[in-house]
Short mmCIF file of C-alpha atoms in Angstrom, two decimals:
data_model
loop_
_atom_site.label_atom_id
_atom_site.label_comp_id
_atom_site.label_asym_id
_atom_site.label_seq_id
_atom_site.Cartn_x
_atom_site.Cartn_y
_atom_site.Cartn_z
CA MET A 1 4.74 43.38 11.12
CA ILE A 2 3.18 40.45 13.01
CA ARG A 3 3.19 37.03 11.31
CA GLN A 4 -0.08 35.13 11.34
CA ARG A 5 0.54 31.65 12.69
CA PRO A 6 -1.95 28.82 13.01
CA LEU A 7 -3.69 28.67 16.37
CA SER A 8 -3.80 24.88 16.48
CA PRO A 9 -1.63 22.04 15.16
CA HIS A 10 -2.30 20.93 11.61
CA LEU A 11 -1.27 18.08 9.33
CA GLN A 12 1.56 20.01 7.70
CA ILE A 13 3.48 20.15 10.98
CA TYR A 14 2.95 16.76 12.61
CA LYS A 15 4.07 13.41 11.25
CA PRO A 16 1.21 10.86 11.16
CA GLN A 17 1.45 8.29 13.94
CA LEU A 18 0.11 4.75 13.98
CA THR A 19 -2.57 5.64 16.51
CA SER A 20 -3.87 8.58 14.49
CA ILE A 21 -3.89 6.59 11.25
CA LEU A 22 -5.76 3.74 12.92
CA SER A 23 -8.30 6.19 14.35
CA ILE A 24 -8.95 7.72 10.92
CA LEU A 25 -9.16 4.24 9.36
CA HIS A 26 -11.65 3.14 12.05
CA ARG A 27 -13.95 6.03 11.20
CA THR A 28 -13.51 5.46 7.47
CA THR A 29 -14.33 1.76 7.73
CA GLY A 30 -17.40 2.59 9.82
CA VAL A 31 -18.75 4.86 7.08
CA THR A 32 -17.75 2.35 4.39
CA LEU A 33 -19.54 -0.48 6.19
CA SER A 34 -22.66 1.66 6.43
CA MET A 35 -22.58 2.32 2.70
CA GLY A 36 -21.55 -1.26 1.91
CA SER A 37 -24.57 -2.63 3.72
CA ILE A 38 -26.53 -1.46 0.69
CA ILE A 39 -24.93 -4.38 -1.18
CA LEU A 40 -26.37 -6.78 1.39
CA VAL A 41 -29.80 -5.20 1.06
CA LEU A 42 -29.61 -5.49 -2.74
CA TRP A 43 -28.65 -9.16 -2.36
CA ILE A 44 -31.73 -9.82 -0.20
CA ILE A 45 -33.96 -7.92 -2.64
CA ALA A 46 -32.51 -9.92 -5.55
CA LEU A 47 -33.28 -13.13 -3.66
CA THR A 48 -36.89 -12.12 -3.13
CA LEU A 49 -37.49 -11.00 -6.73
CA GLY A 50 -36.82 -14.39 -8.24
CA GLU A 51 -34.28 -16.47 -10.06
CA GLU A 52 -33.75 -14.16 -13.06
CA THR A 53 -33.06 -11.11 -10.89
CA TYR A 54 -30.70 -13.10 -8.69
CA ALA A 55 -28.85 -14.39 -11.76
CA MET A 56 -28.39 -10.80 -12.95
CA PHE A 57 -27.17 -9.78 -9.49
CA SER A 58 -24.74 -12.72 -9.46
CA ILE A 59 -23.26 -11.65 -12.79
CA ILE A 60 -22.62 -8.17 -11.40
CA VAL A 61 -21.18 -9.44 -8.10
CA ASN A 62 -18.87 -11.92 -9.83
CA HIS A 63 -17.15 -9.17 -11.85
CA TRP A 64 -13.51 -8.53 -10.86
CA PHE A 65 -14.23 -4.96 -9.72
CA SER A 66 -17.14 -6.11 -7.55
CA ASN A 67 -14.85 -8.73 -6.01
CA LEU A 68 -12.34 -5.96 -5.25
CA VAL A 69 -15.10 -3.92 -3.56
CA LEU A 70 -16.20 -6.97 -1.56
CA LEU A 71 -12.59 -7.63 -0.57
CA GLY A 72 -12.35 -4.07 0.75
CA PHE A 73 -15.70 -4.50 2.50
CA THR A 74 -14.44 -7.70 4.15
CA PHE A 75 -11.26 -6.02 5.32
CA GLY A 76 -13.28 -3.07 6.63
CA LEU A 77 -15.56 -5.44 8.52
CA PHE A 78 -12.70 -7.28 10.22
CA TYR A 79 -10.73 -4.10 10.86
CA HIS A 80 -13.70 -2.35 12.43
CA LEU A 81 -14.46 -5.41 14.55
CA SER A 82 -10.86 -5.81 15.74
CA ASN A 83 -10.42 -2.14 16.48
CA GLY A 84 -13.80 -2.08 18.22
CA ILE A 85 -12.59 -4.82 20.56
CA ARG A 86 -9.46 -2.75 21.18
CA HIS A 87 -11.66 0.22 22.07
CA LEU A 88 -13.65 -1.94 24.50
CA PHE A 89 -10.41 -2.69 26.35
CA TRP A 90 -9.67 1.04 26.41
CA ASP A 91 -13.16 1.70 27.79
CA ALA A 92 -12.37 -0.78 30.57
CA GLY A 93 -9.17 1.15 31.35
CA TYR A 94 -6.60 -1.21 29.80
CA GLY A 95 -3.99 -0.56 27.13
CA TYR A 96 -3.32 3.16 27.54
CA ASP A 97 0.44 2.74 27.78
CA LEU A 98 2.02 3.92 24.52
CA ARG A 99 3.91 0.66 23.99
CA VAL A 100 0.74 -1.38 24.53
CA ALA A 101 -1.27 0.95 22.27
CA TYR A 102 1.22 0.41 19.44
CA MET A 103 1.25 -3.36 20.04
CA SER A 104 -2.54 -3.57 20.03
CA GLY A 105 -2.68 -1.38 16.91
CA SER A 106 -0.30 -3.72 15.14
CA ALA A 107 -2.38 -6.68 16.33
CA VAL A 108 -5.50 -5.04 14.87
CA ILE A 109 -3.85 -4.68 11.47
CA VAL A 110 -2.43 -8.22 11.47
CA SER A 111 -5.69 -9.81 12.64
CA SER A 112 -7.71 -7.86 10.06
CA LEU A 113 -5.45 -8.98 7.23
CA PHE A 114 -5.39 -12.56 8.54
CA PHE A 115 -9.17 -12.92 8.87
CA THR A 116 -9.74 -11.26 5.50
CA ALA A 117 -7.32 -13.69 3.85
CA VAL A 118 -8.88 -16.70 5.59
CA THR A 119 -12.39 -15.61 4.60
CA TRP A 120 -11.46 -15.20 0.95
CA LEU A 121 -9.55 -18.48 0.89
CA ILE A 122 -12.65 -20.21 2.22
CA ILE A 123 -14.80 -18.47 -0.41
CA PHE A 124 -12.55 -19.50 -3.30
CA TYR A 125 -11.94 -23.07 -2.18
CA LYS A 126 -15.57 -24.00 -1.42
#
């Protein structure tokens, strides 16, 4: 009897690596930013509809869950930007060495967290 084996590698066999996780996160943040831009459109619409509508929008946006969503949106924005810059270097032919790829991946994560924290500190202290 012949055993049926998978024809290609799958997630049950391979351990996730930093580069694969960052690639998946880059795609996820791209989709999230596309959907999150609806919030920006709603903000502009609320501004154009007058003071009462904007006050209602502000109440919704100032809720703790909305702040959590905006925090995730901010992180996604900075992550996607940082990783996009990393990809531009790859397009130019730099950073293909595995050690450099892991260093730049770590730099993307650190810079994304740093810029997200700085942005939210500015928001709360202004």
